[in-house]
Amino acid sequence: MTAARAVTTTPKRRGAVSRGDGQPPSAPLELTLQAEDYLKAIYELEREGDAAGTNALADRLDIAAASVSGMLQRLARLGLVKTERYHGTRLTAAGRAVALQLIRRHRIIESYLVARLGFAWDDVHDEAERLEHAASPQLIEAMARVLGNPTADPHGAPIPTASGEIAERELASLAALDVGASARVAGVNGRDPRLLRYLGERGIRPGVKVRIESREPFDGPIVVTVGREKQAISPGAAAHVRVEPKAP
Amino acid sequence: MTAARAVTTTPKRRGAVSRGDGQPPSAPLELTLQAEDYLKAIYELEREGDAAGTNALADRLDIAAASVSGMLQRLARLGLVKTERYHGTRLTAAGRAVALQLIRRHRIIESYLVARLGFAWDDVHDEAERLEHAASPQLIEAMARVLGNPTADPHGAPIPTASGEIAERELASLAALDVGASARVAGVNGRDPRLLRYLGERGIRPGVKVRIESREPFDGPIVVTVGREKQAISPGAAAHVRVEPKAP
DNA sequence: CAGAAAAGTTAGTACGTACTAAAATACGGT
DNA sequence: ACCGTATTTTAGTACGTACTAACTTTTCTG
Ligand SMILES: [Mn+2]
Ligand SMILES: [Mn+2]
Ligand SMILES: [Mn+2]
Ligand SMILES: [Mn+2]
């Protein structure tokens, strides 16, 4: 017999970092950094489509598809995910709760770094990507309190509440607006710092008012008025800018 | 052949969390959270004695001695540690540098949590123990800047500089002071939150002036004047209080 | 609808980290 | 010098995570 160990008692979940939650009540549910990131990625892919595909996940996480398959089975075993063999993966309610808490941590951290520690908005994502796994609920709530419980991160993405509610809005893309239309920038999609910096330098940030002046054919530039300046940006870049259409 | 992989090219250091340092220059040296904690523990044990013993390490890290043996071999292979078989382990210069940077991160984080996020001094250690592995140099320096580059953490321990210098002072213990002697509290050793809270509630904190009023025999209580109140504390607790003896 | 391409899974391996059990070494005291 | 205890190391195992290669299933496409 291999010692009465891996029977019922959870053996301390190797590799998982205890964040001081995981109270006795019901399930401790200590997840590794990797598992958490998978769940977040599945959440995002589910939002921008249907069930999350293995390859799409592999792509986003920069991990081989075979490895993703394996992890998905582990997550399924933990009841965090439901995979329809060969047809994609969805979060269970439990998995979604974990993902939303992680997203809350991520976005509050990003907000705090920008508001209190002088970080640029294009420079916070990677830092948050690591800290989100280490920060205790106590720390997160302290940051949120200091910031006055913000509801959106520096990129305009909504911050889930501590109880896991999120105000996801369906927004148009700047690239899809008609010529002549006005809109308010709600946020910028995309985690690429270069894109964020580029847009930021041109004044395209959450809250700013924009107006489409013209659009060139053959995927040509879109000319937008931002503040009192005109900017010509590519449809590719514009596609990442989410806007809230506005009356005249 | 098993594919030309684990030959010379470091294969991305599995399990290590990239903190955005690890520049191309010379060695990337991406360490896991565990390796970092071992190095820190070795540093501390070396300070309070000679070479760090395997059992002492196992004890401090709450890990089986056999596992420690294994990790020490890995750290030795990485050139961070030098083990004299059966006779303890010391840090190499490289290992000490890693340890000091980690300690810097830890102590700046603790300082920041207390100064800016309303944490109690007995409540920051565990948080820092995790964040120290995730925080980038950029974040650490931003925190330090905001605090005005503190030189000691909330427990009075010195903070190494960014270049790895530390001002370790040999201090007396409160338990060792003579009756009638006055001293300034320099810091409190010990990571046990209960001890910290206990001492804090009695006004025993870094910077405070104390005077030994009496000491009972048979390991009896030590009576100390703190501010205008007298406190009777056990020699065990007093042993953790480091003091700087003072003229009259 | 057949065949090819795309998407996904399995098999086999590696590595970091941890554990227990057992063996080796060191050391203090007689 | 010898013995028993304490310390340390080795051996063998487990598990999470990742990889490549090979296979299977699904989905397009002509
Ligand atoms: Mn982000
Ligand atoms: Mn992450
Ligand atoms: Mn500490
Ligand atoms: Mn640590």
XYZ file of C-alpha atoms in Angstrom, chain B:
248
model
C 17.585 10.576 -29.226
C 15.125 12.518 -27.154
C 15.045 15.591 -29.367
C 17.795 18.176 -29.081
C 16.212 19.910 -26.171
C 17.663 19.665 -22.704
C 21.181 20.029 -24.033
C 22.406 23.563 -23.535
C 19.424 25.759 -24.155
C 17.665 26.558 -20.928
C 14.171 25.363 -21.724
C 12.229 28.278 -20.214
C 12.649 27.180 -16.560
C 9.454 25.402 -15.795
C 7.545 26.674 -12.831
C 9.523 29.849 -12.564
C 7.574 33.071 -12.627
C 9.112 35.724 -14.823
C 9.174 39.013 -13.037
C 10.397 41.013 -15.985
C 13.932 41.157 -14.769
C 16.063 38.368 -16.216
C 17.569 40.465 -18.970
C 19.657 38.883 -21.717
C 22.900 40.223 -20.114
C 24.784 37.183 -18.777
C 22.431 34.908 -16.835
C 18.650 35.109 -16.967
C 18.452 33.205 -13.663
C 14.749 32.633 -13.399
C 14.075 31.067 -10.044
C 10.973 29.428 -8.694
C 9.198 30.765 -5.663
C 10.465 27.805 -3.703
C 14.103 28.295 -4.645
C 13.860 31.940 -3.638
C 12.431 31.082 -0.247
C 15.155 28.527 0.371
C 17.826 31.105 -0.392
C 16.250 33.578 1.974
C 16.036 30.983 4.720
C 19.668 30.013 4.220
C 20.636 33.659 4.424
C 18.844 34.028 7.725
C 20.211 30.850 9.210
C 23.723 31.743 8.176
C 23.295 35.064 9.939
C 22.180 33.535 13.184
C 24.901 30.966 13.299
C 27.216 29.293 10.875
C 26.392 27.279 7.790
C 22.699 26.467 7.492
C 21.884 22.929 8.587
C 19.506 20.791 6.593
C 17.229 20.140 9.547
C 17.164 23.777 10.559
C 16.113 24.660 7.046
C 13.529 21.901 6.976
C 12.193 23.219 10.230
C 11.961 26.807 9.156
C 10.429 26.022 5.783
C 8.150 23.330 7.138
C 9.397 20.832 4.605
C 10.787 17.336 5.150
C 14.552 17.207 5.555
C 14.849 14.810 2.634
C 13.189 17.316 0.360
C 15.539 20.011 1.544
C 18.516 17.841 0.692
C 17.225 17.532 -2.823
C 16.602 21.219 -3.274
C 20.030 22.082 -1.940
C 21.587 19.943 -4.626
C 19.608 21.776 -7.253
C 20.623 25.143 -5.846
C 24.229 23.984 -5.750
C 23.978 22.968 -9.395
C 22.769 26.507 -10.130
C 25.778 27.919 -8.320
C 23.691 29.683 -5.707
C 24.785 27.614 -2.787
C 27.742 25.591 -1.652
C 27.029 22.507 0.414
C 29.664 20.756 2.432
C 28.257 17.268 2.412
C 26.853 16.464 5.868
C 28.106 19.808 7.183
C 25.726 22.503 6.162
C 25.160 24.946 3.363
C 26.236 28.495 2.633
C 25.218 30.947 -0.028
C 27.596 31.804 -2.832
C 27.929 35.441 -3.791
C 25.298 34.877 -6.468
C 22.966 33.224 -3.988
C 23.431 35.988 -1.466
C 22.588 38.566 -4.112
C 19.332 36.782 -4.878
C 18.504 36.494 -1.186
C 19.168 40.159 -0.541
C 16.998 41.261 -3.426
C 14.219 39.043 -2.154
C 14.580 40.462 1.336
C 14.493 43.956 -0.107
C 11.268 43.156 -1.904
C 9.775 41.571 1.180
C 10.551 44.460 3.464
C 9.511 47.192 1.085
C 6.227 45.414 0.529
C 5.664 45.133 4.260
C 6.455 48.792 4.695
C 4.126 49.798 1.919
C 1.234 47.710 3.186
C 1.467 49.310 6.597
C 2.054 52.856 5.397
C -0.396 53.009 2.506
C -2.926 50.257 2.791
C -3.824 50.203 6.431
C -2.351 46.822 7.280
C -1.392 46.077 10.864
C 2.273 45.301 11.451
C 1.416 41.810 12.599
C -0.500 41.161 9.437
C 1.883 41.918 6.620
C 4.375 39.106 6.729
C 2.347 36.417 4.999
C 1.191 38.802 2.323
C 4.769 39.882 1.662
C 5.908 36.284 1.668
C 3.839 35.755 -1.465
C 4.073 39.122 -3.174
C 7.864 39.183 -2.917
C 7.984 36.574 -5.667
C 5.620 38.354 -8.015
C 6.586 42.002 -7.711
C 8.820 43.387 -10.444
C 11.770 45.614 -9.657
C 9.753 48.426 -11.185
C 6.963 47.925 -8.678
C 9.314 47.623 -5.755
C 11.131 50.798 -6.676
C 7.842 52.607 -7.161
C 6.734 51.602 -3.676
C 10.073 52.589 -2.200
C 9.909 55.959 -3.948
C 6.422 56.673 -2.654
C 7.583 55.890 0.866
C 10.705 58.013 0.548
C 13.097 55.069 0.377
C 12.638 53.645 3.837
C 15.623 51.977 5.466
C 13.743 49.719 7.854
C 10.576 47.653 7.634
C 7.679 47.846 10.108
C 9.431 45.380 12.401
C 12.600 47.418 12.463
C 14.591 45.177 10.143
C 16.938 46.963 7.750
C 16.009 47.091 4.069
C 18.813 46.204 1.659
C 19.501 48.782 -1.021
C 18.691 48.119 -4.655
C 22.341 47.242 -5.150
C 22.241 44.688 -2.372
C 23.858 46.407 0.592
C 22.362 45.853 3.970
C 23.112 47.563 7.266
C 22.884 44.656 9.643
C 23.514 45.757 13.203
C 24.335 43.450 16.026
C 21.808 44.337 18.683
C 21.137 43.211 22.202
C 17.969 41.443 23.176
C 15.583 43.066 25.620
C 15.809 39.882 27.657
C 19.527 40.425 28.150
C 19.429 43.985 29.467
C 20.375 44.696 33.057
C 17.863 45.970 35.523
C 17.913 49.750 35.454
C 19.167 49.939 31.886
C 17.454 52.100 29.281
C 17.286 51.291 25.610
C 15.533 52.077 22.387
C 13.602 49.301 20.673
C 15.251 48.670 17.322
C 13.030 45.890 16.104
C 11.218 42.697 16.826
C 12.451 39.359 15.543
C 9.857 36.757 15.057
C 7.267 36.271 12.370
C 4.525 35.070 14.704
C 1.637 37.519 14.357
C 0.392 36.764 17.844
C 3.668 37.835 19.386
C 3.760 40.971 17.262
C 0.226 41.880 18.136
C 0.873 41.228 21.812
C 3.933 43.442 21.864
C 2.313 46.099 19.723
C -0.640 46.341 22.052
C 1.779 46.956 24.905
C 3.489 49.762 23.013
C 6.629 47.792 22.259
C 7.437 48.900 18.720
C 10.546 50.068 16.887
C 11.680 53.488 18.053
C 10.104 53.325 21.479
C 12.169 53.952 24.627
C 12.169 51.270 27.316
C 13.680 50.853 30.776
C 14.104 47.608 32.668
C 12.545 47.981 36.074
C 12.961 44.505 37.474
C 13.412 40.907 36.607
C 12.040 37.975 38.547
C 14.137 34.858 39.069
C 13.323 31.406 37.740
C 12.547 32.767 34.291
C 10.035 35.131 35.791
C 8.582 38.211 34.129
C 10.630 41.224 33.137
C 9.034 44.490 34.086
C 9.671 47.247 31.594
C 8.614 50.849 31.454
C 7.257 51.687 28.037
C 6.183 55.282 27.656
C 4.554 55.981 31.013
C 3.252 52.485 31.618
C 4.871 49.454 33.161
C 4.575 46.147 31.350
C 5.464 42.724 32.675
C 6.473 40.386 29.894
C 7.965 36.927 29.719
C 11.657 36.433 28.982
C 10.566 34.392 25.971
C 8.743 37.323 24.457
C 11.472 39.749 25.478
C 14.067 37.636 23.735
C 12.522 38.596 20.419
C 12.808 42.295 21.065
C 16.067 43.733 19.773
C 17.251 46.847 21.496
C 19.893 49.487 21.150
C 21.322 50.213 24.598
C 21.239 53.876 25.514
C 23.086 56.288 27.708
C 21.235 57.172 30.983
